[in-house]
XYZ file of C-alpha atoms in Angstrom:
508
model
C 68.790 115.502 133.512
C 69.729 116.504 130.054
C 71.735 119.950 131.503
C 74.088 117.612 133.066
C 75.585 116.165 129.708
C 76.432 119.737 128.784
C 77.469 121.466 132.129
C 79.501 118.541 133.544
C 82.223 118.617 130.595
C 82.072 122.301 130.446
C 82.772 122.707 134.142
C 85.475 119.762 133.637
C 87.220 121.603 130.947
C 87.401 124.811 133.056
C 88.656 122.848 136.284
C 91.194 120.956 133.964
C 92.479 123.776 132.441
C 93.260 125.198 136.060
C 94.722 122.073 137.541
C 98.082 122.677 139.022
C 99.824 119.768 137.468
C 103.580 118.800 138.214
C 105.674 118.111 135.023
C 105.111 114.677 133.589
C 101.639 114.363 135.545
C 98.663 112.326 134.126
C 96.197 113.951 136.241
C 94.548 116.031 133.353
C 94.189 112.684 131.402
C 92.772 110.586 134.355
C 90.232 113.445 134.822
C 89.148 113.674 131.484
C 88.676 109.900 131.300
C 86.777 109.951 134.365
C 84.385 112.710 133.133
C 83.994 110.779 129.863
C 83.243 107.475 131.486
C 80.566 108.996 133.514
C 79.107 111.012 130.626
C 78.887 107.673 128.656
C 77.257 105.797 131.276
C 74.899 108.733 132.166
C 73.699 109.143 128.737
C 73.465 105.245 128.392
C 71.274 105.059 131.589
C 69.034 107.750 130.096
C 68.806 105.665 126.696
C 67.344 102.690 128.994
C 64.660 105.164 130.324
C 63.532 106.421 127.066
C 59.426 105.311 126.723
C 59.509 103.333 123.584
C 56.030 103.853 123.333
C 56.383 107.517 122.493
C 57.895 108.916 119.399
C 57.990 112.522 120.591
C 60.462 114.565 122.754
C 61.064 113.162 126.182
C 63.144 114.608 129.351
C 62.250 117.953 128.484
C 63.522 121.055 130.085
C 62.535 124.633 129.427
C 63.976 127.953 130.782
C 63.167 131.542 129.558
C 66.519 132.925 128.521
C 66.307 136.006 126.027
C 62.667 136.169 125.333
C 62.987 139.482 123.288
C 64.824 137.472 120.561
C 63.098 134.216 121.030
C 65.847 132.453 122.427
C 64.969 130.007 125.156
C 67.028 127.095 127.278
C 64.949 124.305 125.641
C 66.098 120.690 125.835
C 64.881 117.393 124.948
C 65.600 114.076 123.048
C 63.881 111.360 121.366
C 65.109 108.260 119.332
C 66.871 110.331 116.773
C 68.848 112.443 119.054
C 69.578 110.128 122.499
C 71.498 107.347 120.540
C 73.865 110.045 118.849
C 74.429 111.537 122.295
C 75.343 107.964 123.526
C 77.923 107.741 120.522
C 79.291 111.035 121.287
C 79.875 109.894 125.137
C 81.644 106.696 123.789
C 83.632 108.348 121.137
C 85.103 111.013 123.506
C 86.205 108.469 125.719
C 87.913 106.251 123.201
C 89.438 109.737 121.784
C 90.791 110.554 125.362
C 91.994 107.020 126.250
C 93.814 106.497 122.641
C 95.784 109.745 123.131
C 99.251 109.410 123.776
C 100.128 109.806 127.593
C 103.059 112.057 127.150
C 101.176 114.972 124.932
C 102.267 118.498 124.976
C 99.750 121.075 126.768
C 97.596 118.161 128.132
C 95.444 120.462 129.952
C 94.755 122.611 127.144
C 94.242 119.230 124.970
C 91.702 117.725 127.184
C 89.773 120.771 127.802
C 89.132 121.211 124.319
C 87.965 117.834 123.939
C 85.538 118.033 126.920
C 84.112 121.204 125.126
C 83.805 119.785 121.926
C 81.637 116.978 123.506
C 79.349 119.512 125.121
C 78.851 121.370 122.212
C 77.834 118.392 120.252
C 75.560 117.006 122.931
C 74.018 120.647 123.027
C 73.222 120.693 119.677
C 71.646 117.028 119.809
C 69.304 118.062 122.644
C 68.604 121.676 121.998
C 64.832 122.123 120.929
C 65.322 125.917 120.117
C 66.432 126.757 116.814
C 68.952 129.719 118.095
C 70.276 127.534 120.894
C 71.036 124.807 118.346
C 73.120 127.110 116.433
C 74.871 128.136 119.652
C 76.135 124.681 120.353
C 76.553 123.873 116.664
C 79.368 126.795 116.661
C 80.557 125.878 120.112
C 82.662 123.067 118.940
C 83.964 124.956 115.881
C 87.041 126.732 117.732
C 87.931 123.933 119.990
C 88.305 121.516 116.928
C 90.365 124.428 115.036
C 92.981 124.048 117.831
C 92.837 120.498 118.257
C 93.598 120.176 114.326
C 96.050 123.127 114.525
C 97.982 122.370 117.792
C 98.239 118.534 117.582
C 97.910 117.797 113.933
C 100.448 116.917 111.068
C 102.758 118.854 108.764
C 100.122 120.779 107.071
C 97.810 120.949 110.246
C 97.502 124.943 109.974
C 96.081 124.715 106.356
C 93.631 121.927 107.183
C 92.424 123.748 110.388
C 91.877 126.951 108.538
C 90.273 125.369 105.829
C 87.843 123.487 108.218
C 87.118 126.758 110.142
C 86.220 128.406 106.800
C 83.956 125.714 105.623
C 82.311 125.302 108.940
C 81.610 129.069 109.389
C 80.028 129.108 106.041
C 77.608 126.143 107.100
C 76.662 127.895 110.443
C 76.147 131.132 108.679
C 73.796 129.446 106.103
C 72.099 127.492 108.773
C 71.308 130.654 110.727
C 70.172 132.460 107.842
C 67.498 129.682 107.158
C 66.447 129.659 110.964
C 65.900 133.491 110.991
C 64.070 133.307 107.855
C 61.887 130.085 108.893
C 60.864 131.884 112.528
C 60.104 135.269 110.922
C 58.278 134.050 107.944
C 56.144 131.777 109.922
C 55.260 134.375 112.531
C 56.666 132.350 115.496
C 56.831 133.817 118.936
C 60.035 132.208 119.639
C 62.418 129.733 117.965
C 61.540 126.962 119.850
C 60.990 123.985 117.579
C 57.442 123.236 118.920
C 56.028 126.586 118.279
C 57.440 126.663 114.549
C 55.338 125.451 111.394
C 56.197 125.889 107.946
C 52.716 124.768 106.508
C 51.293 128.381 105.520
C 54.596 129.260 103.650
C 54.670 129.140 99.856
C 56.411 126.411 98.438
C 59.026 128.757 96.853
C 59.747 130.142 100.012
C 60.020 126.838 101.654
C 62.239 125.819 98.653
C 64.882 128.794 99.392
C 64.812 127.967 103.114
C 65.272 124.254 102.576
C 68.154 124.585 100.195
C 69.867 126.787 102.742
C 69.677 124.187 105.265
C 70.810 121.517 102.589
C 73.949 123.471 101.617
C 74.653 124.172 105.393
C 74.574 120.726 106.761
C 75.533 119.140 103.618
C 79.055 121.037 104.240
C 79.260 119.210 107.915
C 78.393 115.765 106.631
C 80.163 116.338 103.906
C 78.621 115.817 100.630
C 80.072 116.098 97.067
C 81.003 118.721 95.893
C 81.023 120.370 99.593
C 83.408 117.543 100.818
C 87.070 119.473 99.857
C 87.678 120.401 103.537
C 87.407 116.799 104.795
C 90.372 114.734 103.379
C 92.722 117.350 104.692
C 91.053 117.899 108.197
C 90.985 114.144 108.719
C 94.569 113.229 107.494
C 96.278 116.202 109.293
C 94.635 115.488 112.671
C 96.029 113.269 115.361
C 94.096 110.016 115.337
C 92.107 110.927 118.506
C 90.853 114.287 116.761
C 90.075 112.304 113.510
C 87.920 110.066 115.545
C 86.020 112.938 116.753
C 85.642 114.443 113.447
C 84.386 111.664 111.545
C 83.027 109.578 114.120
C 80.575 112.324 115.609
C 81.003 115.818 114.212
C 79.812 114.670 111.062
C 76.507 113.400 112.625
C 75.405 116.774 113.205
C 74.745 117.220 109.477
C 72.679 114.077 109.551
C 70.911 114.861 112.379
C 70.287 118.560 111.228
C 68.957 117.146 107.494
C 66.633 115.013 109.400
C 65.191 117.164 112.241
C 65.109 120.589 110.440
C 64.918 119.535 106.725
C 62.820 116.721 106.320
C 60.688 117.333 109.635
C 60.321 121.114 108.923
C 59.532 120.878 105.142
C 58.164 117.448 104.343
C 56.276 118.561 100.839
C 59.230 120.532 99.562
C 61.422 117.773 100.738
C 59.614 115.689 98.231
C 60.120 118.062 95.339
C 64.091 117.874 96.146
C 64.397 114.397 97.001
C 65.097 112.949 93.446
C 68.210 115.624 93.290
C 69.201 114.462 96.884
C 69.194 110.882 96.015
C 71.393 111.491 92.939
C 73.539 113.785 95.029
C 73.825 110.974 97.446
C 74.772 108.223 95.014
C 77.316 110.483 93.400
C 78.788 110.960 96.893
C 78.743 107.266 97.393
C 80.536 106.360 94.061
C 83.029 109.308 94.440
C 84.230 108.345 97.753
C 84.751 104.727 97.027
C 86.790 105.668 93.600
C 88.813 108.288 95.554
C 89.702 105.688 98.099
C 90.886 103.271 95.770
C 93.252 105.741 94.076
C 94.799 106.624 97.724
C 98.492 105.413 98.695
C 98.136 106.720 102.350
C 95.849 104.568 104.504
C 94.587 107.434 106.683
C 93.412 109.441 103.492
C 91.951 106.345 101.847
C 89.946 105.907 105.320
C 88.817 109.662 105.152
C 87.387 109.165 101.345
C 85.648 105.973 102.543
C 84.018 108.086 105.119
C 82.698 110.515 102.452
C 80.986 107.260 100.319
C 79.492 105.786 103.473
C 77.787 109.139 104.413
C 76.066 109.316 101.008
C 74.135 106.075 101.916
C 72.546 108.078 104.456
C 71.416 110.924 101.990
C 70.097 108.471 99.726
C 67.962 106.849 102.498
C 66.798 110.638 103.632
C 65.729 111.129 100.244
C 63.674 108.052 99.829
C 62.076 108.724 103.366
C 60.502 105.697 103.871
C 60.019 104.254 107.373
C 62.575 101.642 106.590
C 64.941 103.793 104.796
C 65.152 106.723 107.517
C 65.333 103.930 110.159
C 68.570 102.730 108.131
C 69.918 106.022 107.585
C 70.190 106.649 111.355
C 71.296 103.135 112.028
C 74.021 103.778 109.313
C 74.980 107.118 110.946
C 75.766 105.221 114.188
C 77.334 102.241 112.232
C 79.385 104.707 110.395
C 80.534 106.447 113.532
C 81.543 103.175 115.207
C 83.513 101.585 112.393
C 85.207 104.851 111.270
C 86.395 105.242 114.891
C 88.010 101.637 114.765
C 89.762 102.138 111.551
C 91.110 105.618 112.853
C 92.111 104.254 116.110
C 94.038 101.360 114.324
C 95.482 103.519 111.421
C 96.877 105.567 114.525
C 98.422 102.600 116.004
C 100.076 101.237 112.898
C 101.388 104.765 112.166
C 102.901 104.900 115.638
C 104.354 101.711 115.605
C 105.781 101.406 112.060
C 106.290 105.025 111.362
C 104.482 105.285 108.103
C 100.871 105.225 106.477
C 102.270 104.529 102.821
C 100.644 101.477 101.094
C 104.012 100.951 99.099
C 105.966 100.680 102.474
C 103.575 98.549 104.734
C 103.794 94.836 104.457
C 103.398 91.776 106.474
C 101.977 93.351 109.625
C 100.152 90.063 110.338
C 103.735 88.305 111.196
C 102.845 86.689 114.182
C 106.449 87.146 115.654
C 107.703 90.523 114.302
C 104.518 92.144 113.055
C 101.294 93.475 114.691
C 99.054 90.558 114.376
C 96.262 91.716 116.803
C 96.093 95.092 115.192
C 95.987 93.346 111.805
C 93.212 90.964 112.397
C 91.113 94.059 113.907
C 91.719 95.902 110.817
C 90.485 93.132 108.858
C 87.357 93.043 111.080
C 86.836 96.682 110.476
C 87.537 96.451 106.657
C 84.663 93.956 106.613
C 82.320 95.858 108.551
C 82.674 98.732 106.362
C 82.472 96.723 103.262
C 78.931 95.386 104.924
C 80.008 91.559 105.588
C 77.020 90.062 107.090
C 77.089 89.641 111.153
C 78.588 93.165 111.498
C 76.651 96.333 112.221
C 77.760 97.594 108.722
C 75.469 95.164 106.909
C 72.410 95.532 109.120
C 72.439 99.339 108.466
C 73.266 99.266 104.810
C 70.600 96.376 104.182
C 68.019 98.546 106.026
C 69.004 101.597 103.781
C 68.895 99.614 100.372
C 65.685 97.706 101.211
C 63.720 100.857 102.266
C 65.115 103.063 99.424
C 64.893 100.660 96.409
C 61.157 101.295 95.791
C 61.608 104.964 95.444
C 64.870 105.270 94.037
C 65.974 101.992 92.552
C 68.713 103.031 90.253
C 70.289 105.237 93.099
C 70.102 102.146 95.416
C 71.709 100.003 92.794
C 74.335 102.471 92.465
C 74.898 102.216 96.129
C 74.994 98.562 96.107
C 77.596 98.638 93.278
C 79.700 101.167 95.464
C 79.379 98.813 98.529
C 81.140 96.274 96.127
C 84.057 98.945 95.541
C 84.293 99.379 99.289
C 85.408 95.470 99.628
C 87.805 96.522 96.642
C 89.867 99.120 98.226
C 89.889 97.458 101.579
C 91.031 94.169 100.011
C 93.798 96.477 98.563
C 94.524 97.975 101.896
C 94.685 94.770 103.755
C 96.718 92.637 101.228
C 99.104 95.270 101.057
C 99.396 96.061 105.056
C 98.834 92.618 106.784
C 99.956 89.915 104.124
C 103.299 89.374 102.190
C 106.608 88.911 103.448
C 107.918 91.387 106.505
C 110.765 93.274 105.232
C 113.785 91.748 107.156
C 115.342 95.333 107.335
C 112.652 96.479 109.651
C 113.311 93.829 112.126
C 110.969 93.910 115.047
C 108.329 96.511 115.580
C 107.508 97.682 118.916
C 104.760 95.658 120.740
C 101.296 97.058 121.130
C 100.628 96.859 124.870
C 97.498 95.884 126.140
C 96.340 99.152 127.384
C 96.679 100.221 123.599
C 94.327 97.540 122.606
C 91.474 98.294 124.929
C 89.713 101.083 122.618
C 89.930 98.972 119.344
C 88.925 95.930 121.435
C 85.725 97.700 122.781
C 84.897 99.160 119.455
C 85.208 95.872 117.754
C 83.019 94.049 120.537
C 80.175 96.588 119.905
C 80.342 96.383 116.026
C 80.232 92.362 116.268
C 77.444 92.513 118.893
C 75.327 94.974 117.301
C 75.626 93.006 113.895
C 74.660 89.700 115.362
C 71.706 91.477 117.153
C 70.727 94.614 115.351
C 67.557 94.974 117.165
C 69.594 96.267 120.103
C 70.494 99.230 117.849
C 67.200 100.124 115.982
C 64.669 99.349 118.883
C 65.638 102.813 120.258
C 65.568 104.463 117.119
C 62.403 103.040 115.326
C 59.317 104.962 117.312
C 60.903 108.169 116.219
C 62.170 107.384 112.584
C 58.466 106.030 111.994
C 57.053 109.288 112.991
C 59.485 111.502 110.884
C 58.648 109.137 107.808
C 54.805 109.271 108.398
C 55.145 112.947 108.360
C 56.623 113.074 104.783
C 53.689 112.497 102.408
C 53.544 113.094 98.829
C 51.733 116.391 98.204
C 49.869 117.466 94.996
C 52.082 118.205 91.937
C 52.276 121.958 91.935
C 53.565 123.767 88.813
C 56.491 126.244 89.668
C 55.572 129.577 87.951
C 58.270 131.546 86.008
C 58.481 134.732 88.465
C 61.680 134.006 90.296
C 61.914 132.743 93.918
C 63.079 135.905 95.352
C 59.771 137.494 94.462
C 57.734 134.829 96.229
C 60.242 135.117 99.314
C 59.709 138.862 99.405
C 55.799 138.098 99.358
C 56.246 136.194 102.316
C 57.899 138.686 104.078
C 55.480 141.334 103.211
C 52.832 138.836 104.692
């Protein structure tokens, strides 16, 4: 079952790459769209088949692969992984559909997008640590080329920066995985065979720190975020949708799956620092967004802020906060995809992203009234206005985290008010006011260009009105994750350095 979600996009990418397409043919686009739609509906069907009475891994597949090194083809999903797989399928379709029809090198472009989809899905469903790393790195090269070839003026710089940061992320995670398996004496890297309970607290702290930094780069969290604004801004809107909407969720997934689940006791020790880091990330993202003049860069910084909510929720690790953190990850993916989609339309029709130039887009005759209305809706969803999915997710995060980290939660609530501030600035300057007569009429947004934004808006509104349709799939798994997090006895950390303890585990 799950293998199809990986093999179909890979085979599709190969076939599209070798399609004999005449000049001006849309065959690569049509083929990629058909594959993306099929993947989305198949993953959604799997979601409906998920047994909600169980919190463990389902739809498992196992095949011995490279037994001497402990690498097995082990797949499975639960309420944490499968909703993210569905989100991946949806946003892949949105990214392909929103791509301009007359794009240069279409076969390469659509092949790379499908390879990104396969890599992300493979990482979500992998139940073997080495297999996870293989898929985690699979999307690295395709995304690099998507940014470098189809990006903006500084795309080479942004792509190289992304490549270097993500490579460091992968190295740190691989080092942590190797340490986990070897120190635990596991017979393979299969997640089900690994337990860290017998490791000393100091060794666990070193391994968990590697994971926190590695996945923190991917999310990204302050101060590991510096690659993100450049990569998002220089990417084409469709590629930015993939970067922010789904690739960042690999970091969230990794923190919960391999950080919190494998190191619950040590997570308790570092959770205050994580909560502080999360609240700093939220405040920094909001203040930085307020200072921007480029609306795409403003959205990029807003993304950094909203990912901070998830870290605070994960740090608190209550049943409600973990549920809210995963809901926030999905909510963030939907809202960010909508914002990048609309920003791309505005840039395409108006020719600029500068706040000082944009004005009067709500004009019903000469402006972009529907795009402006959808932009207002997206801004309200991002700011957490009730009735939209952003409010439901943030409310769960705040309610679940307040009892554990009240000050950090209050800072996040304050930052949600700052979110409203920068979106009011954006909407006031772009949508309202008098349209410059020198600009005459903007090109019309045809119906086909509106479809992705309308679909995303509908989902955001439906899940906001009825959030149960979102959290019901997630709750059994997040409850089990939170229950594994227990407050251990307070153990004083002795003065001998951590490396010495780490070495004692190696000797053992």
